[in-house]
Short mmCIF file of C-alpha atoms and ligand atoms in Angstrom, two decimals:
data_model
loop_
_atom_site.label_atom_id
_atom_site.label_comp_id
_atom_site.label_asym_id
_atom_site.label_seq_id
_atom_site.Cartn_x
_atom_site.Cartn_y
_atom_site.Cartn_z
CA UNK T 1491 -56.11 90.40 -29.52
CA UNK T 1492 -55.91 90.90 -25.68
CA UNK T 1493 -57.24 94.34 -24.44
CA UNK T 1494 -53.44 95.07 -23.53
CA UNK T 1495 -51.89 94.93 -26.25
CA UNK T 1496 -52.31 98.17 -28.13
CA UNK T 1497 -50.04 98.41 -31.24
CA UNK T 1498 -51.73 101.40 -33.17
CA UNK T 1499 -53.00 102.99 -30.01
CA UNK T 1500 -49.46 102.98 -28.00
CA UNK T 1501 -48.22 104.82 -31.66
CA UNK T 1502 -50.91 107.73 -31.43
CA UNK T 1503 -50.34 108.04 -27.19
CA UNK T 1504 -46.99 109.00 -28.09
CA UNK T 1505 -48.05 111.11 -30.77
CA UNK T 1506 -50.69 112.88 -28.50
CA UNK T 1507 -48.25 113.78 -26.36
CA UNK T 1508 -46.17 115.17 -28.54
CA UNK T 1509 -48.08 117.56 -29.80
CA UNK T 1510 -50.50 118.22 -27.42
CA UNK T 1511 -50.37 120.56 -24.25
CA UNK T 1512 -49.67 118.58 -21.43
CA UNK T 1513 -53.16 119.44 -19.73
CA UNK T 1514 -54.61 116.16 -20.13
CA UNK T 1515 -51.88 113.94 -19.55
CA UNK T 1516 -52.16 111.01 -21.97
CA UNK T 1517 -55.44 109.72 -21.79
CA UNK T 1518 -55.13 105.54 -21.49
CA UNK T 1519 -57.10 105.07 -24.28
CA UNK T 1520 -57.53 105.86 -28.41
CA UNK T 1521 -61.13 105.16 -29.24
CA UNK T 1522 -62.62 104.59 -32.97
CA UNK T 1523 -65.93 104.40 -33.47
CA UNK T 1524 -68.85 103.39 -31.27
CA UNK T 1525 -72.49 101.77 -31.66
CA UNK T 1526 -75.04 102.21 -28.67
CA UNK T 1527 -73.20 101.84 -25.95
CA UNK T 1528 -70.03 100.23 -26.82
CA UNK T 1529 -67.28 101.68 -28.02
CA UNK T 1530 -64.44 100.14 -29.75
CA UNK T 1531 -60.54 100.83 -29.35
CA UNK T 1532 -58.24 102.02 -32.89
CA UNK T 1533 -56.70 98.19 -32.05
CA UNK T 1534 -60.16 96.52 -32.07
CA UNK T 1535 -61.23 96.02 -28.22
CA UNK T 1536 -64.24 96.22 -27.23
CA UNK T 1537 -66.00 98.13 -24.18
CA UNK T 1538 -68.91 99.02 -22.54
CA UNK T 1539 -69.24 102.42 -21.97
CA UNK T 1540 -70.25 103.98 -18.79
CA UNK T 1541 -68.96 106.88 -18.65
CA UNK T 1542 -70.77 108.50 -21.86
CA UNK T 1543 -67.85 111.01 -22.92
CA UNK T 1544 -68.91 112.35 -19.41
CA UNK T 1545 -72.63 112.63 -19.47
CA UNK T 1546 -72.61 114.06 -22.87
CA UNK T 1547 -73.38 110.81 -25.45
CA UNK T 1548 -77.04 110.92 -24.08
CA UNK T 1549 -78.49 108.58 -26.95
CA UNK T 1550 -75.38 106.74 -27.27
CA UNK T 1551 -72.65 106.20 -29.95
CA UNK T 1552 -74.15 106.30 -33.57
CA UNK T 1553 -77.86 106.81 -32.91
CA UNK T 1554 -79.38 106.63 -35.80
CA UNK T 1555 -81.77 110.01 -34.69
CA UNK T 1556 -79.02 111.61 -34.21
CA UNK T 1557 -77.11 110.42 -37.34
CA UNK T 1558 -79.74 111.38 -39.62
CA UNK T 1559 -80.35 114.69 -37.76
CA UNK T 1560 -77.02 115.93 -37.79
CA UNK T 1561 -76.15 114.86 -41.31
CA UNK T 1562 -79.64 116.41 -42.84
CA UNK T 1563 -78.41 119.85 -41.02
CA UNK T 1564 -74.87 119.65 -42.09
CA UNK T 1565 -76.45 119.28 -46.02
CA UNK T 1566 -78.89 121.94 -45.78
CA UNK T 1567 -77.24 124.89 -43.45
CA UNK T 1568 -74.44 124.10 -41.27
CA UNK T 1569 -73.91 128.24 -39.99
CA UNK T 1570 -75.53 131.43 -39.83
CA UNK T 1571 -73.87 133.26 -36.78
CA UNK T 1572 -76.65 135.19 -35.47
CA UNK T 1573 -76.04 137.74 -37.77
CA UNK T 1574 -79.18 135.57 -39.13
CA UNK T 1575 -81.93 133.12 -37.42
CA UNK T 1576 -82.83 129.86 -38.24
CA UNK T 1577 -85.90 127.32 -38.05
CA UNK T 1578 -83.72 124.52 -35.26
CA UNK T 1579 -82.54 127.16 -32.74
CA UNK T 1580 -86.12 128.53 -32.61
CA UNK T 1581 -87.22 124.88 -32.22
CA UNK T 1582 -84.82 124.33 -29.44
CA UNK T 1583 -85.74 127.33 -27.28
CA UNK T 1584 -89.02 126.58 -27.54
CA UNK T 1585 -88.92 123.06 -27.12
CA UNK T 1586 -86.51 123.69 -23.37
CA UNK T 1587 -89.10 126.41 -22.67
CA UNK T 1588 -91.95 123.94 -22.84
CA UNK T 1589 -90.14 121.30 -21.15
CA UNK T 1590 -88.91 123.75 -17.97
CA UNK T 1591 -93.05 124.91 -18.08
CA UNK T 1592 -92.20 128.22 -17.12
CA UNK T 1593 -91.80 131.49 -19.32
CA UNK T 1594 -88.17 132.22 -20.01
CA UNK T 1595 -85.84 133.69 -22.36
CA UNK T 1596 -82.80 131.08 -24.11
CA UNK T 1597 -79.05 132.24 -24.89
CA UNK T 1598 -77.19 129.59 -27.02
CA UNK T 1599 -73.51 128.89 -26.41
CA UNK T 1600 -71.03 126.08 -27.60
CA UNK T 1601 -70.53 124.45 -23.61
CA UNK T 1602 -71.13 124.18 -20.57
CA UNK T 1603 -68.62 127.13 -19.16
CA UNK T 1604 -69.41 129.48 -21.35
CA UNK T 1605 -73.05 128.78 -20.56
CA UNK T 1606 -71.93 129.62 -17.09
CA UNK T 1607 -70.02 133.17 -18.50
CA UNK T 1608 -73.65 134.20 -20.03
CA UNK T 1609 -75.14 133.27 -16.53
CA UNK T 1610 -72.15 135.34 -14.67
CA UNK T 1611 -72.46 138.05 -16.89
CA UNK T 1612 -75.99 138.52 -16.40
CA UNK T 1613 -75.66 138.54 -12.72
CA UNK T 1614 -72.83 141.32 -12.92
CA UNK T 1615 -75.86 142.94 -14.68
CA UNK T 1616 -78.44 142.71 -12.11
CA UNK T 1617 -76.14 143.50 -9.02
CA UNK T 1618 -74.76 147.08 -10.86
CA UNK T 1619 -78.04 147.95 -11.23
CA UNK T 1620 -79.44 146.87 -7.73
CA UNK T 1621 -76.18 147.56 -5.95
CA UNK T 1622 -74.63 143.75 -5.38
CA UNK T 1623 -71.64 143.19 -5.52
CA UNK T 1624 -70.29 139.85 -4.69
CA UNK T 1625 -71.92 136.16 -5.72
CA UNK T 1626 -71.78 132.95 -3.19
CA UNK T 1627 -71.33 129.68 -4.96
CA UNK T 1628 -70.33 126.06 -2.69
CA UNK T 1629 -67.21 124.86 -1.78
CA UNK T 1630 -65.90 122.01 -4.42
CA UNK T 1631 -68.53 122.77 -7.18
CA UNK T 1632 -67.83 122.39 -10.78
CA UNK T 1633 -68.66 125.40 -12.90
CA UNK T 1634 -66.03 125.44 -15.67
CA UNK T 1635 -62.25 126.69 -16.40
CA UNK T 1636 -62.63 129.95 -18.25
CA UNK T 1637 -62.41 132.82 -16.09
CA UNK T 1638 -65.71 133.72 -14.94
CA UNK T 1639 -66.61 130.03 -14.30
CA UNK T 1640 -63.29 129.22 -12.52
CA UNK T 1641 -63.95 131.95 -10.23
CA UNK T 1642 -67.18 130.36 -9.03
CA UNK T 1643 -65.40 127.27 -8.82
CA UNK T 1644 -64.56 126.24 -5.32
CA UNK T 1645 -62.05 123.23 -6.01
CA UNK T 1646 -58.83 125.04 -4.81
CA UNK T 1647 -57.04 122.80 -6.90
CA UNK T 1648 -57.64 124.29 -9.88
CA UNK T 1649 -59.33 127.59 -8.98
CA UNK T 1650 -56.44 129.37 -6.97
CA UNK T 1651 -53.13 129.67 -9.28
CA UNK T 1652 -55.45 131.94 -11.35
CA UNK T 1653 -56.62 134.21 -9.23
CA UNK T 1654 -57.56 136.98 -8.52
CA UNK T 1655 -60.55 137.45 -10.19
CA UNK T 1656 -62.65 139.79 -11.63
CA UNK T 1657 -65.66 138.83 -9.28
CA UNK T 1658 -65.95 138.77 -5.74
CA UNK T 1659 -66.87 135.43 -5.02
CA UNK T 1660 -67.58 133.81 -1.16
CA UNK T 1661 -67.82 130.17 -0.65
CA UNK T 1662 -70.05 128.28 1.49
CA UNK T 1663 -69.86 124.14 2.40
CA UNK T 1664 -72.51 122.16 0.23
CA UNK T 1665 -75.74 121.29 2.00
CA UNK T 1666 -75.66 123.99 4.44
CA UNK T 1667 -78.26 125.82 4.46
CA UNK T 1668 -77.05 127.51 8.03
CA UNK T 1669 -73.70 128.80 6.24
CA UNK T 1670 -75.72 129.98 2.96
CA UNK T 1671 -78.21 132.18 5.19
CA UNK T 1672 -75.53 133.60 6.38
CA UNK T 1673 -73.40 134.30 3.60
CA UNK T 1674 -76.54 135.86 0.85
CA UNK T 1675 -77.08 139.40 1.95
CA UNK T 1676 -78.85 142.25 -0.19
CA UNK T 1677 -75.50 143.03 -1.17
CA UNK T 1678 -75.35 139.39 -3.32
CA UNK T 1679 -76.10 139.55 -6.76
CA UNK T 1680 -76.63 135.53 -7.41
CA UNK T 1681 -75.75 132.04 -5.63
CA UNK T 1682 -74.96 129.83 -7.97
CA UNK T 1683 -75.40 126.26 -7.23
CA UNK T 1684 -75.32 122.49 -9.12
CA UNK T 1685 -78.59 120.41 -7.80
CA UNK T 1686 -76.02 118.03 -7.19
CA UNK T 1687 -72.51 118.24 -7.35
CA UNK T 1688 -70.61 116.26 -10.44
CA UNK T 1689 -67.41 116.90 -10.48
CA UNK T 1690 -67.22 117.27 -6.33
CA UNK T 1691 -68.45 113.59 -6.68
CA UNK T 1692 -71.87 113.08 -7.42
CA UNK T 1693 -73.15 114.62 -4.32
CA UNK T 1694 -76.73 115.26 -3.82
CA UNK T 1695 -77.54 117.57 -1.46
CA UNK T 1696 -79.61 117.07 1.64
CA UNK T 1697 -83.55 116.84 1.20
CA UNK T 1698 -84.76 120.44 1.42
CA UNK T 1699 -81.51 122.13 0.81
CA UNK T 1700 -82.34 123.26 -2.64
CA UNK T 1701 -85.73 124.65 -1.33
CA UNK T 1702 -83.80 126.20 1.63
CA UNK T 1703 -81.34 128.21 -1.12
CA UNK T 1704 -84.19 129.07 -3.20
CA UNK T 1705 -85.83 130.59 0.31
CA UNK T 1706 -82.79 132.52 0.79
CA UNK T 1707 -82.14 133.91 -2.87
CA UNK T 1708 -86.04 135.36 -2.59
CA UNK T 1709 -85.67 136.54 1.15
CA UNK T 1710 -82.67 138.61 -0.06
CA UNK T 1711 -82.98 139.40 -3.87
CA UNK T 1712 -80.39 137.19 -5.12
CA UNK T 1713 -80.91 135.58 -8.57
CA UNK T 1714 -80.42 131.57 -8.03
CA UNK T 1715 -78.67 129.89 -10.75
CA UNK T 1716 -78.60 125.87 -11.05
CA UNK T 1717 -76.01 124.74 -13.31
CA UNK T 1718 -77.35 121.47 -14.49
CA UNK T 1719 -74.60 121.49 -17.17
CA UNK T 1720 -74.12 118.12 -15.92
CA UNK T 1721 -77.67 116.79 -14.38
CA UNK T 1722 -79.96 117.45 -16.74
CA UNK T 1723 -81.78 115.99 -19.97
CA UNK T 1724 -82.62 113.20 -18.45
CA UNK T 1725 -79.79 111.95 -16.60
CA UNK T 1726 -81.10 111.72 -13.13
CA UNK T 1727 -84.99 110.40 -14.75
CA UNK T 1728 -86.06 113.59 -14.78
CA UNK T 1729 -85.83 116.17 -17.54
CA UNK T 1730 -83.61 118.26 -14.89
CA UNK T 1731 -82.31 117.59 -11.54
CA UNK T 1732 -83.90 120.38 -10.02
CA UNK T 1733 -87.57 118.93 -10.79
CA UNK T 1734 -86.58 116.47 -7.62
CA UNK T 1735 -86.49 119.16 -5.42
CA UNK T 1736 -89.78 121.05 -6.51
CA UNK T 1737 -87.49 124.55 -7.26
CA UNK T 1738 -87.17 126.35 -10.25
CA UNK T 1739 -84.54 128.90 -10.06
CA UNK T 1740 -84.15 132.06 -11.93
CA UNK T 1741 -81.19 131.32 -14.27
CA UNK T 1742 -80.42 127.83 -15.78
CA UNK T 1743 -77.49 126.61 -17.45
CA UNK T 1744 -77.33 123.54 -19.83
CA UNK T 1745 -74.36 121.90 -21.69
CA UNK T 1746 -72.94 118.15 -21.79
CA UNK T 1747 -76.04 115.82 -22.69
CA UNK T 1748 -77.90 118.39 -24.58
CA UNK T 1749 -76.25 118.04 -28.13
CA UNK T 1750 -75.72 114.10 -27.78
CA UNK T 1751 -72.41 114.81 -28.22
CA UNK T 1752 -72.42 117.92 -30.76
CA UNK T 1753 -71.17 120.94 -28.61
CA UNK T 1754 -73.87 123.32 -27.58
CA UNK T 1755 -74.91 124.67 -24.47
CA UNK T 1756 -77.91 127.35 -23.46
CA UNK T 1757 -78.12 130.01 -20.51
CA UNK T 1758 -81.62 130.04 -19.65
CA UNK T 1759 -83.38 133.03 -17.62
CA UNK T 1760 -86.67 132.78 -16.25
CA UNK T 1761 -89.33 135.75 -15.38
CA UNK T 1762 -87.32 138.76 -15.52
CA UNK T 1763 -84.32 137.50 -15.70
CA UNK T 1764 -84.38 136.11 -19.30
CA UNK T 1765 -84.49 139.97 -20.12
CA UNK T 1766 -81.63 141.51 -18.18
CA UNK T 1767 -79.36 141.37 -20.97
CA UNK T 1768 -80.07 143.94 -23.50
CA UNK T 1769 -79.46 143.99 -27.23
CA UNK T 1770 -75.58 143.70 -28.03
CA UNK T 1771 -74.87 142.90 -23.99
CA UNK T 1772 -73.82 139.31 -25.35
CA UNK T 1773 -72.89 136.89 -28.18
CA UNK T 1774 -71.64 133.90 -29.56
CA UNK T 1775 -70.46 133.11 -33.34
CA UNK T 1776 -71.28 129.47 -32.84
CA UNK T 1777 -73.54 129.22 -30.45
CA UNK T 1778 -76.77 127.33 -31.32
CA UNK T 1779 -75.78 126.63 -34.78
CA UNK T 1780 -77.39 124.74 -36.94
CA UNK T 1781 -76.21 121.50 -36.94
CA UNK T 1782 -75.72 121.60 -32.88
CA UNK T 1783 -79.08 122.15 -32.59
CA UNK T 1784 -80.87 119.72 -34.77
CA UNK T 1785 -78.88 117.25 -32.79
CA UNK T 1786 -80.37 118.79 -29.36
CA UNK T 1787 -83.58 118.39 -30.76
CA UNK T 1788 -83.07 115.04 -32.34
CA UNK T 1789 -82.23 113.88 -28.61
CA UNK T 1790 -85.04 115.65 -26.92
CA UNK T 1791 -86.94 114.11 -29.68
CA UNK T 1792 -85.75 110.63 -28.49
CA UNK T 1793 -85.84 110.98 -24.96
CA UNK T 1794 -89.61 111.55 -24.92
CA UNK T 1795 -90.65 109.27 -27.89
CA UNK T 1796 -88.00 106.13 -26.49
CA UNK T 1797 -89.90 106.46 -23.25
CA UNK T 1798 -85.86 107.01 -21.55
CA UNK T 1799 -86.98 108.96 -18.58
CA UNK T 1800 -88.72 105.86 -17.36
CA UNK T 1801 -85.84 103.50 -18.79
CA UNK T 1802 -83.24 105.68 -17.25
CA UNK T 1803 -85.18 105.44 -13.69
CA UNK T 1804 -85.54 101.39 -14.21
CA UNK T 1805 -81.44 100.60 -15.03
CA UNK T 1806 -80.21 103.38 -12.63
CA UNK T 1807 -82.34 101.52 -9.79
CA UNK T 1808 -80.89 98.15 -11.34
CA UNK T 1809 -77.38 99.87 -11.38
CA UNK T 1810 -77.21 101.36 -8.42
CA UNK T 1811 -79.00 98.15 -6.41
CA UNK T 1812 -76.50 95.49 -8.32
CA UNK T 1813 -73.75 97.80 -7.16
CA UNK T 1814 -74.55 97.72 -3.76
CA UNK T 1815 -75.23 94.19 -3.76
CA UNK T 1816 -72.13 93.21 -4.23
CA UNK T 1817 -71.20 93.41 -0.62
CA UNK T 1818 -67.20 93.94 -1.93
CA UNK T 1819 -65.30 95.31 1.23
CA UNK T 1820 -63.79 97.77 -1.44
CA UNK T 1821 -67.29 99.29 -2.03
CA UNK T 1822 -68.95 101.61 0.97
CA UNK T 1823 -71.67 102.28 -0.98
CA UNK T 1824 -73.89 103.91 -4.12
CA UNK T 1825 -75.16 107.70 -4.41
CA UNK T 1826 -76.62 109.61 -6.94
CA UNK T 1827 -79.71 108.98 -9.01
CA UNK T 1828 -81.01 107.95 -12.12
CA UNK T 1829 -77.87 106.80 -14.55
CA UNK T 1830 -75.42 109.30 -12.71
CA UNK T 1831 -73.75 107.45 -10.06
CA UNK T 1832 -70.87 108.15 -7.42
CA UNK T 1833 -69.41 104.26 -6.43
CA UNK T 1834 -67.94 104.71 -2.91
CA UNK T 1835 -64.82 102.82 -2.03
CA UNK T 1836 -63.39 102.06 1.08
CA UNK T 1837 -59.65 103.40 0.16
CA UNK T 1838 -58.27 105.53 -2.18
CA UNK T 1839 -58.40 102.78 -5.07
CA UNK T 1840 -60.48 104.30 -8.04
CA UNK T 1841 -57.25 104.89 -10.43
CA UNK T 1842 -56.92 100.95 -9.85
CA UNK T 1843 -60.71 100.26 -10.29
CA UNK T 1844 -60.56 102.30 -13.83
CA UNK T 1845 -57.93 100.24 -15.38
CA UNK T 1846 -59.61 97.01 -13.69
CA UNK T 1847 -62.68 98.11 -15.51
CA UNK T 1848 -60.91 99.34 -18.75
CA UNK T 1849 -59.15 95.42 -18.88
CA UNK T 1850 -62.20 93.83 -18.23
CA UNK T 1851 -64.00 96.00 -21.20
CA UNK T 1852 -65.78 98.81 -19.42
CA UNK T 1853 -65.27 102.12 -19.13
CA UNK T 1854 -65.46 103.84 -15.58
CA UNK T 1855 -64.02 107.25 -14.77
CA UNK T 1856 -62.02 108.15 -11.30
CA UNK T 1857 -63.57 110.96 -10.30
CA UNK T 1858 -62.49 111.75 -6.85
CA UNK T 1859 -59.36 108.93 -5.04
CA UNK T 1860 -62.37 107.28 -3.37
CA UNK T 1861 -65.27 108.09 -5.89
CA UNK T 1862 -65.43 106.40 -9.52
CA UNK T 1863 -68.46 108.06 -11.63
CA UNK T 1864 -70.74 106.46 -13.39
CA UNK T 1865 -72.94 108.00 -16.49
CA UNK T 1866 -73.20 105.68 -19.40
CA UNK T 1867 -75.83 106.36 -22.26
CA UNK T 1868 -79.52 106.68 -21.36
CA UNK T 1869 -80.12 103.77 -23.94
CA UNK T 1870 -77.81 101.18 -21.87
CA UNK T 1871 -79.24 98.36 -21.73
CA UNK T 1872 -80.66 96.16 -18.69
CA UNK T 1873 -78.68 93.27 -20.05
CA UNK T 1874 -75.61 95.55 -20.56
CA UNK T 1875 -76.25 96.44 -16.51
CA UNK T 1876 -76.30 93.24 -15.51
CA UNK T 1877 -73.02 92.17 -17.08
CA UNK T 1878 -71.11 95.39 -15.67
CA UNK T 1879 -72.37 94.25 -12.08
CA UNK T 1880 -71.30 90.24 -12.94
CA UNK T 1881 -68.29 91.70 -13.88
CA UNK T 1882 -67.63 93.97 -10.35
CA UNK T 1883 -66.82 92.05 -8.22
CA UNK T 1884 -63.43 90.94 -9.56
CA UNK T 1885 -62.57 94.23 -11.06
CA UNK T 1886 -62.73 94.98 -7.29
CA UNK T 1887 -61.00 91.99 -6.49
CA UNK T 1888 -58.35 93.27 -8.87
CA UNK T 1889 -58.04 96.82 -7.85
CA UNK T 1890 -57.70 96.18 -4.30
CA UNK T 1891 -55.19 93.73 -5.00
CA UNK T 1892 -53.18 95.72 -7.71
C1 PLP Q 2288 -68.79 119.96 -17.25
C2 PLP Q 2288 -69.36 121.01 -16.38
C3 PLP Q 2288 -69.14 122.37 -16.63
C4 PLP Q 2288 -68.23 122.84 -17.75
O1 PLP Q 2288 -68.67 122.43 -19.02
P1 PLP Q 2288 -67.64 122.46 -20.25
O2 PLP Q 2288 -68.51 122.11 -21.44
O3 PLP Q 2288 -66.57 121.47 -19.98
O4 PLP Q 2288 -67.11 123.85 -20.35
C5 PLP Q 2288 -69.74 123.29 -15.80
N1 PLP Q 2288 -70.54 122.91 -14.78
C6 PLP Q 2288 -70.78 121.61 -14.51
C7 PLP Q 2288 -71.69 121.25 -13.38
C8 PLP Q 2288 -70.19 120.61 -15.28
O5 PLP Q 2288 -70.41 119.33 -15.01
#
């Protein structure tokens, strides 16, 4: 059957949006089941993906660590709220802590923005007892769409028919350490800031920046938060993004490729921060349960014992250099690092380069009109590499043509 004809999946798009909010749109595809990294439509075609459910399926589709993991959990003790503790969560915090190599305290949570409403919350904290009032975070990040998060989210697209907010919060360009000095006063309370930016368009900041807001979060008091919801475990070659720079801030939050694709996300507070919430300040139901967190450890586990760091450094450097060496007048160039690439195009073409990609049998996301993202599984293959970049240059071909 040819990838465009889609029988059972053209019945369910119509039944999606039929019942669904219209939030999403229809999404152009109705997946089934997957194995590694291919995935497989409800009509039978075939794709590689690379664009890992967004940076979440870390160890793939089906890993069998993860598979047995999840399914031992599920048998033994799927849910305790926290009403009661359990062996995996303890596991998990200490596992991160050892990993980060810094003393902390861990809050659980179910995703990435409420990861980010932990890390807001705690920061309202600290500034009414220290007198701050207001928080800085950079124009176009990504920090999530519940209320707290959207109001640290500088896309005006979807941050502004929501407003006002309950938070005070200024916003500074990306990369500037100039505008950030001058925005963090003692009157700030925290700067939160993504190592690089995802959702902006993979966009890594300049070298030093990150040391440069670190500098200006201690020079004023400010707690720094790096939400590596997106950049961490693994996904640039490092355990998390802000190892490249050499910074550790003072609140980190975690989410999409922790669980491997079950939902669970973790506010993380360093030194005296991981004890400025007191007993009953927060909660969660479902955060860190037992099941999500057998899988986080199941992919930790995976990471370190499948050697991915390394393998993720390797294929991202064969990725990215295959990319660029196409030469397509489409393509202006490569950024980002590790498996977590921005592909640059010359016009405003990445809706055509998706559904290029999606007919040939891989799966790209358009992030940004010139941008399409790239984060497949950190067990893609090198031979699965090479055949997206055979297979470039007429999806380009295609897209510029369509
Ligand atoms: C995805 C993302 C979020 C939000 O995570 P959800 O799980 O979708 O709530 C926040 N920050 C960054 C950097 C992200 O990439």
């Amino acid at each position: 059957m040819s990838l465009y004809e889609r029988p059972v999946g053209d019945a369910l798009s119509k039944r999606f949006e039929a019942a669904f909010m219209p939030n999403y749109g229809v999404p152009p595809l109705a997946l089934a089941r997957g194995e590694g990294s291919k995935v497989w439509d409800v009509d039978g075609g075939e794709y590689l993906d690379l664009i890992g459910g967004i940076a979440v399926s870390s160890l793939g589709h089906a890993h069998p660590a993860l598979v047995e993991a999840v399914s031992r959990q599920v048998a033994t003790l799927a849910h305790t709220s926290n009403l009661f503790l359990h062996e995996p969560e303890v596991l998990l915090a200490e596992r991160l802590l050892d990993l980060l190599a810094a003393p902390g305290r861990v809050f659980f949570t179910n995703s990435g923005t409420e990861a980010n409403e932990a890390a807001l919350k705690l920061a309202v904290k600290y500034g009414k007892t220290n007198g701050r009032t207001y928080f800085v975070a950079a124009e176009n990040s990504f920090h999530g769409r519940t209320l707290g998060a959207l109001a640290l989210t500088g896309k005006a697209s979807i941050r502004d028919q929501f407003g006002p907010f309950p938070v005070d919060v200024r916003f500074v360009p990306y990369g500037d350490a100039e505008a950030l000095k001058s925005a963090v006063t003692e009157e700030c309370a925290a700067v939160f800031m993504e190592p690089t930016q995802g959702e902006a368009g993979v966009v890594p900041p300049p070298a030093g920046y990150f040391k440069a807001v670190r500098e200006i979060c201690d020079a004023n008091g400010a707690l720094l938060v790096a939400d590596e919801i997106q950049s961490a475990i693994g996904r640039t070659g490092h355990w998390f993004a802000h190892q490249h720079e050499g910074v550790l801030p003072d609140v980190l939050t975690l989410a999409k490729g922790l669980g491997g694709g079950m939902p669970i996300g973790a506010c993380i507070g360093f030194g005296p921060a991981g004890t400025i919430f007191a007993k009953g300040d927060h909660g969660s139901t479902f955060g860190g349960n037992p099941v999500s967190a057998a899988a986080a450890l199941a992919v930790l586990d995976t990471i370190e014992k499948d050697g991915l760091l390394e393998h993720v450094r390797t294929v991202g450097a064969q990725l990215a250099d295959g990319i660029a060496a196409t030469g397509h007048p489409l393509l202006a160039g490569v950024r980002g690092r590790g498996l977590w690439l921005g592909v640059l195009l010359t016009a405003d073409r990445s809706a055509q380069v998706q559904a290029a990609a999606q007919g040939a049998g891989f799966l790209v996301n358009a992030l940004q009109p010139d941008v399409v993202r790239l984060a497949p599984p950190l067990v893609i293959t090198s031979g699965q590499v090479a055949a997206f970049v055979a297979a470039l240059p007429a999806i380009l071909d295609e897209a510029a043509d369509a």
